[in-house]
Short mmCIF file of C-alpha atoms in Angstrom, two decimals:
data_model
loop_
_atom_site.label_atom_id
_atom_site.label_comp_id
_atom_site.label_asym_id
_atom_site.label_seq_id
_atom_site.Cartn_x
_atom_site.Cartn_y
_atom_site.Cartn_z
CA MET R 10 11.48 -11.03 15.25
CA LYS R 11 15.27 -9.83 14.27
CA LYS R 12 15.33 -13.73 13.14
CA ILE R 13 12.29 -13.95 11.26
CA LEU R 14 13.17 -10.68 9.60
CA SER R 15 16.82 -12.33 8.77
CA THR R 16 14.61 -15.04 7.18
CA ALA R 17 12.39 -12.91 5.30
CA ILE R 18 15.02 -11.25 3.07
CA ILE R 19 17.55 -13.76 2.73
CA LEU R 20 14.13 -16.01 1.39
CA GLN R 21 13.33 -13.17 -1.05
CA LEU R 22 17.17 -13.32 -1.77
CA LEU R 23 16.98 -16.57 -2.90
CA CYS R 24 14.02 -16.53 -4.73
CA LEU R 25 15.54 -13.39 -6.80
CA SER R 26 19.03 -15.52 -7.25
CA GLN R 27 16.50 -18.34 -8.41
CA ALA R 28 15.03 -16.07 -11.13
CA ILE R 29 18.36 -14.60 -12.43
CA SER R 30 19.80 -18.27 -12.88
CA GLN R 31 16.99 -19.40 -14.66
CA VAL R 32 17.26 -16.59 -17.46
CA GLU R 33 19.91 -18.45 -19.37
CA GLN R 34 17.61 -21.48 -19.22
CA ASP R 35 14.16 -19.94 -20.79
CA ALA R 36 15.37 -16.50 -23.01
CA PRO R 37 14.59 -18.49 -25.78
CA GLU R 38 10.97 -18.27 -24.47
CA LEU R 39 10.70 -15.26 -23.52
CA ASP R 40 9.48 -14.38 -27.59
CA LYS R 41 6.58 -16.71 -26.48
CA VAL R 42 4.14 -14.37 -25.89
CA ILE R 43 1.97 -14.95 -23.05
CA ALA R 44 -1.83 -14.32 -23.90
CA ILE R 45 -2.83 -13.58 -20.41
CA PRO R 46 -0.65 -11.39 -18.51
CA TYR R 47 -0.18 -10.20 -14.87
CA ARG R 48 -3.93 -8.38 -14.56
CA PRO R 49 -4.94 -5.65 -12.35
CA LYS R 50 -7.23 -5.29 -9.72
CA ILE R 51 -10.45 -3.13 -10.55
CA ALA R 52 -12.32 -3.91 -7.39
CA GLU R 53 -11.42 -5.34 -4.01
CA PHE R 54 -12.25 -6.86 -0.55
CA SER R 55 -9.36 -6.94 1.85
CA TYR R 56 -8.51 -7.21 6.08
CA ASN R 57 -5.20 -7.23 6.84
CA THR R 58 -4.12 -7.53 10.57
CA LEU R 59 -0.70 -6.18 12.40
CA TYR R 60 -0.50 -9.17 15.37
CA ASP R 61 -0.39 -8.42 18.91
CA TYR R 62 2.75 -6.12 19.50
CA ASN R 63 4.06 -2.80 21.96
CA THR R 64 3.93 0.32 21.63
CA TYR R 65 5.95 3.56 23.07
CA CYS R 66 5.43 6.85 23.38
CA ALA R 67 7.49 9.79 24.69
CA SER R 68 6.15 13.50 24.99
CA ASP R 69 7.30 16.27 26.75
CA GLU R 70 4.03 17.65 27.48
CA PHE R 71 2.20 14.20 28.26
CA GLY R 72 4.54 11.76 29.49
CA ASN R 73 6.01 8.50 28.66
CA SER R 74 3.94 5.32 28.47
CA SER R 75 3.37 2.06 27.02
CA SER R 76 1.09 -0.31 25.95
CA GLU R 77 0.36 -3.42 23.96
CA VAL R 78 -1.42 -3.95 20.62
CA GLU R 79 -3.47 -7.05 20.82
CA ARG R 80 -5.39 -6.06 17.06
CA ASP R 81 -4.46 -3.74 14.79
CA SER R 82 -6.86 -4.31 11.91
CA GLN R 83 -7.88 -2.74 8.41
CA LEU R 84 -10.48 -3.59 5.90
CA LYS R 85 -10.25 -2.03 2.79
CA LEU R 86 -12.39 -2.10 0.03
CA ARG R 87 -12.34 -0.62 -4.13
CA LEU R 88 -14.74 -0.60 -6.73
CA GLY R 89 -13.65 0.76 -9.88
CA ILE R 90 -15.80 1.48 -13.05
CA PRO R 91 -14.32 1.76 -16.29
CA LEU R 92 -16.06 4.80 -18.07
CA VAL R 93 -14.16 4.84 -20.97
CA ILE R 94 -12.69 1.69 -23.12
CA ASN R 95 -11.41 1.44 -26.76
CA ASP R 96 -7.89 0.41 -28.28
CA SER R 97 -6.10 3.59 -27.37
CA LYS R 98 -7.81 5.15 -24.13
CA LEU R 99 -9.44 3.88 -20.75
CA PHE R 100 -11.18 6.62 -18.31
CA GLY R 101 -12.42 5.25 -15.17
CA VAL R 102 -13.01 5.94 -11.61
CA GLN R 103 -12.66 4.67 -8.59
CA PHE R 104 -13.86 4.93 -4.62
CA LYS R 105 -12.24 3.86 -1.35
CA TYR R 106 -13.48 2.88 1.62
CA ASP R 107 -10.88 2.36 4.82
CA ARG R 108 -11.95 1.12 8.28
CA HIS R 109 -9.22 1.04 10.71
CA ASN R 110 -9.78 -0.16 14.60
CA PHE R 111 -6.90 -1.10 17.57
CA VAL R 112 -7.76 -2.70 20.28
CA LEU R 113 -5.00 -1.85 23.20
CA ASP R 114 -4.47 -3.99 26.48
CA PHE R 115 -4.17 -1.49 29.57
CA GLU R 116 -3.15 -4.57 31.73
CA ASP R 117 0.56 -4.11 32.32
CA SER R 118 -0.34 -0.25 32.00
CA PRO R 119 -2.73 1.16 34.35
CA GLU R 120 -2.63 4.72 34.03
CA ARG R 121 -4.40 6.80 31.65
CA TYR R 122 -3.20 7.72 28.62
CA GLU R 123 -5.32 9.74 26.30
CA LEU R 124 -3.77 8.50 23.07
CA TYR R 125 -3.91 5.11 23.77
CA ASP R 126 -7.81 5.81 25.04
CA HIS R 127 -8.38 7.76 22.43
CA ILE R 128 -7.30 5.34 19.28
CA GLU R 129 -9.31 2.30 20.59
CA LYS R 130 -12.65 4.37 21.43
CA LYS R 131 -12.49 5.82 17.28
CA SER R 132 -12.20 4.24 14.50
CA PHE R 133 -10.32 5.83 11.75
CA THR R 134 -11.67 6.33 7.98
CA SER R 135 -10.83 7.06 5.04
CA LEU R 136 -12.89 7.90 2.08
CA GLY R 137 -12.83 9.13 -1.39
CA ALA R 138 -12.45 8.78 -4.97
CA ARG R 139 -10.51 9.06 -7.58
CA PHE R 140 -10.24 9.10 -11.53
CA LEU R 141 -7.98 7.57 -13.76
CA PHE R 142 -7.32 7.99 -17.67
CA GLN R 143 -4.71 6.25 -19.71
CA LYS R 144 -3.81 6.74 -23.36
CA SER R 145 -1.27 5.12 -25.86
CA LEU R 146 0.68 6.77 -27.57
CA ASP R 147 1.84 4.31 -30.19
CA ASP R 148 2.52 0.21 -29.90
CA THR R 149 5.12 1.21 -27.05
CA ARG R 150 4.29 4.16 -25.30
CA GLU R 151 1.75 5.22 -22.99
CA ILE R 152 0.66 8.32 -20.07
CA THR R 153 -1.21 8.02 -17.22
CA LEU R 154 -3.07 10.42 -15.47
CA ILE R 155 -4.25 9.96 -11.86
CA ALA R 156 -5.85 12.63 -9.26
CA GLY R 157 -8.35 12.38 -6.41
CA GLY R 158 -9.76 13.22 -3.13
CA GLU R 159 -10.40 11.77 0.37
CA VAL R 160 -11.21 12.11 4.11
CA LYS R 161 -8.83 10.95 6.30
CA SER R 162 -9.83 11.30 9.94
CA ASP R 163 -11.83 9.65 12.94
CA GLU R 164 -14.60 12.14 12.41
CA VAL R 165 -16.24 12.46 8.85
CA VAL R 166 -15.20 15.85 8.52
CA VAL R 167 -14.13 17.75 5.67
CA ASN R 168 -11.98 20.72 5.89
CA LYS R 169 -7.55 21.15 4.99
CA ASN R 170 -6.53 19.33 8.13
CA THR R 171 -8.81 16.16 7.33
CA THR R 172 -8.31 15.62 2.96
CA LYS R 173 -6.29 14.64 0.73
CA TYR R 174 -5.68 15.44 -2.64
CA TYR R 175 -3.14 14.60 -5.20
CA SER R 176 -2.73 14.26 -8.84
CA HIS R 177 -0.21 11.94 -10.41
CA ILE R 178 1.46 11.46 -13.81
CA ALA R 179 3.55 8.79 -14.88
CA TYR R 180 5.18 8.50 -18.63
CA ASN R 181 5.68 4.18 -19.24
CA LYS R 182 7.35 3.06 -22.64
CA GLN R 183 7.96 -0.73 -23.44
CA LEU R 184 11.70 -0.88 -24.73
CA ASN R 185 11.03 -4.64 -25.95
CA ASN R 186 9.04 -7.43 -24.49
CA ARG R 187 11.21 -8.21 -21.91
CA THR R 188 11.41 -4.89 -20.45
CA LYS R 189 8.69 -1.78 -19.71
CA ILE R 190 10.15 1.35 -17.51
CA GLY R 191 8.07 4.61 -16.36
CA ALA R 192 8.95 7.93 -14.86
CA GLY R 193 6.34 10.25 -13.37
CA LEU R 194 5.43 12.70 -10.57
CA MET R 195 3.26 13.24 -7.28
CA ILE R 196 1.86 15.84 -6.10
CA SER R 197 0.13 16.04 -3.00
CA TYR R 198 -1.84 17.66 -0.05
CA THR R 199 -2.29 15.53 2.37
CA LEU R 200 -3.94 16.57 6.27
CA GLY R 201 -2.38 19.60 5.89
CA ARG R 202 1.27 18.73 4.14
CA PRO R 203 1.75 19.64 1.01
CA GLN R 204 4.44 16.58 -0.89
CA ILE R 205 6.15 16.31 -4.12
CA TYR R 206 8.40 13.14 -5.10
CA PRO R 207 9.41 11.53 -8.70
CA LEU R 208 8.43 8.05 -9.55
CA VAL R 209 10.07 5.32 -11.69
CA SER R 210 9.11 2.48 -12.18
CA TYR R 211 10.55 -1.14 -14.15
CA GLU R 212 9.27 -3.88 -14.66
CA ARG R 213 10.90 -7.17 -16.77
CA ARG R 214 11.04 -10.65 -17.34
CA LEU R 215 13.23 -12.50 -16.34
CA SER R 216 12.08 -15.82 -17.77
CA LYS R 217 8.67 -17.02 -18.70
CA LYS R 218 7.93 -17.83 -15.30
CA TRP R 219 9.63 -14.67 -13.25
CA THR R 220 9.56 -11.00 -13.10
CA LEU R 221 11.11 -8.42 -11.26
CA ASP R 222 8.74 -5.77 -10.24
CA LEU R 223 10.66 -2.17 -9.51
CA ASN R 224 7.80 1.26 -8.14
CA ILE R 225 10.68 3.45 -6.62
CA PRO R 226 10.26 4.53 -4.37
CA LYS R 227 7.38 2.41 -2.57
CA ARG R 228 7.71 -1.42 -3.89
CA ALA R 229 10.39 -3.79 -4.85
CA ALA R 230 9.16 -7.56 -6.19
CA ILE R 231 9.82 -10.52 -7.67
CA ARG R 232 6.81 -12.44 -8.91
CA TYR R 233 6.39 -15.97 -10.25
CA ARG R 234 3.97 -17.33 -12.64
CA ALA R 235 3.31 -20.51 -11.85
CA ASN R 236 0.44 -20.70 -14.26
CA GLU R 237 -2.32 -17.93 -15.52
CA LYS R 238 -4.75 -19.06 -12.58
CA PHE R 239 -1.57 -19.07 -9.85
CA TYR R 240 1.06 -16.54 -9.25
CA ILE R 241 3.94 -15.96 -5.99
CA THR R 242 5.27 -12.80 -5.24
CA ALA R 243 7.93 -12.09 -2.59
CA LEU R 244 8.25 -8.61 -2.07
CA THR R 245 9.71 -5.59 0.11
CA GLU R 246 7.06 -2.47 0.22
CA VAL R 247 6.37 0.67 2.53
CA LYS R 248 3.09 0.74 4.07
CA GLY R 249 1.38 3.55 5.77
CA TRP R 250 -1.39 5.94 7.18
CA ARG R 251 -2.11 9.61 7.99
CA TYR R 252 -5.53 10.16 10.07
CA ALA R 253 -6.71 13.63 11.27
CA VAL R 254 -7.29 13.35 15.65
CA ASN R 255 -9.96 14.94 16.90
CA ASN R 256 -9.40 15.03 20.86
CA ALA R 257 -9.45 17.92 23.22
CA GLU R 258 -7.49 16.89 26.14
CA LEU R 259 -4.27 16.56 23.29
CA SER R 260 -5.35 19.31 21.52
CA THR R 261 -7.12 22.69 22.64
CA GLU R 262 -6.68 24.14 19.29
CA SER R 263 -9.95 23.70 16.64
CA ASN R 264 -7.55 22.36 13.91
CA GLY R 265 -6.92 18.88 15.42
CA LEU R 266 -3.65 17.42 15.48
CA THR R 267 -2.57 14.46 13.16
CA LEU R 268 -1.46 10.84 13.50
CA ARG R 269 0.87 9.13 11.76
CA LYS R 270 2.52 6.09 11.15
CA SER R 271 5.18 4.28 8.18
CA ASP R 272 5.63 0.72 8.21
CA ILE R 273 8.16 -1.16 6.09
CA ASN R 274 6.92 -4.72 5.03
CA ILE R 275 8.89 -7.86 4.12
CA GLY R 276 6.83 -10.41 3.04
CA LEU R 277 4.95 -13.39 0.55
CA SER R 278 2.29 -12.78 -1.82
CA ILE R 279 -0.01 -15.28 -2.62
CA GLU R 280 -2.63 -15.12 -5.32
CA HIS R 281 -5.12 -17.55 -7.03
CA GLU R 282 -7.80 -17.79 -9.81
CA VAL R 283 -11.52 -18.61 -8.54
CA HIS R 284 -13.06 -17.60 -11.04
CA ASP R 285 -12.04 -15.91 -14.96
CA TRP R 286 -12.58 -12.35 -13.22
CA LEU R 287 -12.09 -13.27 -9.19
CA TRP R 288 -9.02 -13.89 -7.45
CA LEU R 289 -8.26 -14.97 -3.86
CA GLY R 290 -5.09 -13.28 -2.40
CA LEU R 291 -3.44 -14.19 0.93
CA ASP R 292 -0.58 -11.47 1.96
CA MET R 293 2.06 -12.90 5.25
CA GLY R 294 5.61 -11.68 6.25
CA LEU R 295 6.50 -8.94 8.73
CA SER R 296 6.15 -5.41 9.73
CA LYS R 297 9.07 -3.33 10.68
CA ASN R 298 8.53 0.83 11.97
CA LEU R 299 9.32 3.34 10.60
CA ARG R 300 8.36 6.31 11.57
CA TYR R 301 5.18 7.18 13.47
CA PHE R 302 4.02 10.67 15.44
CA LEU R 303 1.69 12.56 16.73
CA ALA R 304 1.89 16.05 15.74
CA GLU R 305 -0.33 19.56 14.58
CA PRO R 306 -1.27 19.37 11.25
CA GLY R 307 2.00 19.69 8.70
CA ASP R 308 4.25 19.16 11.19
CA GLY R 309 7.05 16.95 10.90
CA ARG R 310 8.46 14.26 13.08
CA LYS R 311 11.05 16.52 15.03
CA ASP R 312 7.83 18.66 16.16
CA ALA R 313 5.94 15.77 17.25
CA VAL R 314 3.53 16.27 20.21
CA ILE R 315 4.15 12.26 20.84
CA ASP R 316 6.54 10.32 19.68
CA LEU R 317 5.54 6.66 19.47
CA THR R 318 7.40 3.95 18.32
CA SER R 319 6.54 0.04 17.77
CA ASP R 320 8.30 -3.33 17.77
CA ASP R 321 8.28 -5.53 14.86
CA THR R 322 5.09 -7.50 14.42
CA PRO R 323 3.76 -9.99 11.88
CA TYR R 324 0.78 -9.25 9.26
CA LEU R 325 -1.45 -11.09 7.42
CA LYS R 326 -3.87 -9.93 4.85
CA PHE R 327 -6.99 -12.04 3.00
CA GLY R 328 -8.61 -10.44 0.47
CA LEU R 329 -10.87 -11.22 -2.83
CA PHE R 330 -10.27 -8.85 -6.12
CA ILE R 331 -11.77 -8.68 -9.25
CA VAL R 332 -9.65 -8.19 -12.60
CA PRO R 333 -10.25 -7.32 -15.95
CA PRO R 334 -11.74 -10.80 -18.13
CA LYS R 335 -9.38 -12.74 -20.10
CA LYS R 336 -11.34 -12.40 -23.01
CA MET R 337 -10.14 -8.73 -23.04
CA TYR R 338 -6.42 -9.75 -23.76
CA LEU R 339 -7.55 -13.25 -26.57
CA LYS R 340 -9.14 -10.14 -28.81
#
């Protein structure tokens, strides 16, 4: 796995080096406007899988154990509906449904471990909606507001320990035809834990073919535009999830527990146009675990009921998504 990780990092560095070296060659072409830019996703259907990996549990209360996860899969559905569209304003709503399932192999760990039994028997669900409002202040500046809520649990029950509420405000400015910058703030209350952190974005066209895209603290990518119908992106991004766990053996309290996992993914994304507004996506790479634990709602890893770790593992994601039609950019 370490060899795969090193290869992925080297590949991204080579892509970045090649892109920067092309800047001098293609700089004159940057003044040519690309009529059809990289278009945002309005709706999406995707299936993501982490392949076989080992996971390990350590707990003073429940003891230690390990197991092989044969399948860690997520089905994701997104449906966006624009409600208002004009030259200076965009207002819309997006609905979300995620289904997360685990299949474990107990052959090498015959002893019973309640957490492993629970996550294999249960399906974890994220169900919610969010609103987006975007307004252009002038030709170079815009402001974006996002607010939403969702249930994230092994049971569809609404309370403070199973729900996430969040709001996000961002200000973006187009510095020139090559560079766009932005700053914002994310505020959320997720399964009993409040969060607030800054957001910084930076997008720069390095050449006619290459674009550097940074969204700190979650994502860094360099995108190659083969043509208007085909993109290849080398990326590093932080991915994660949290779910409320309702299990009387793991917690006698009525407020349940929170299972949380964060990974860093290093890989490639390939996107190809099937039809004007319909695209096909394929992502692949290596997932490296950052943190993984079961805790009381609102508690962090240092107070975990069970501390987990998992091995590095390959990931594969297949998806279909809908983007705005080209005619919106050819007016």
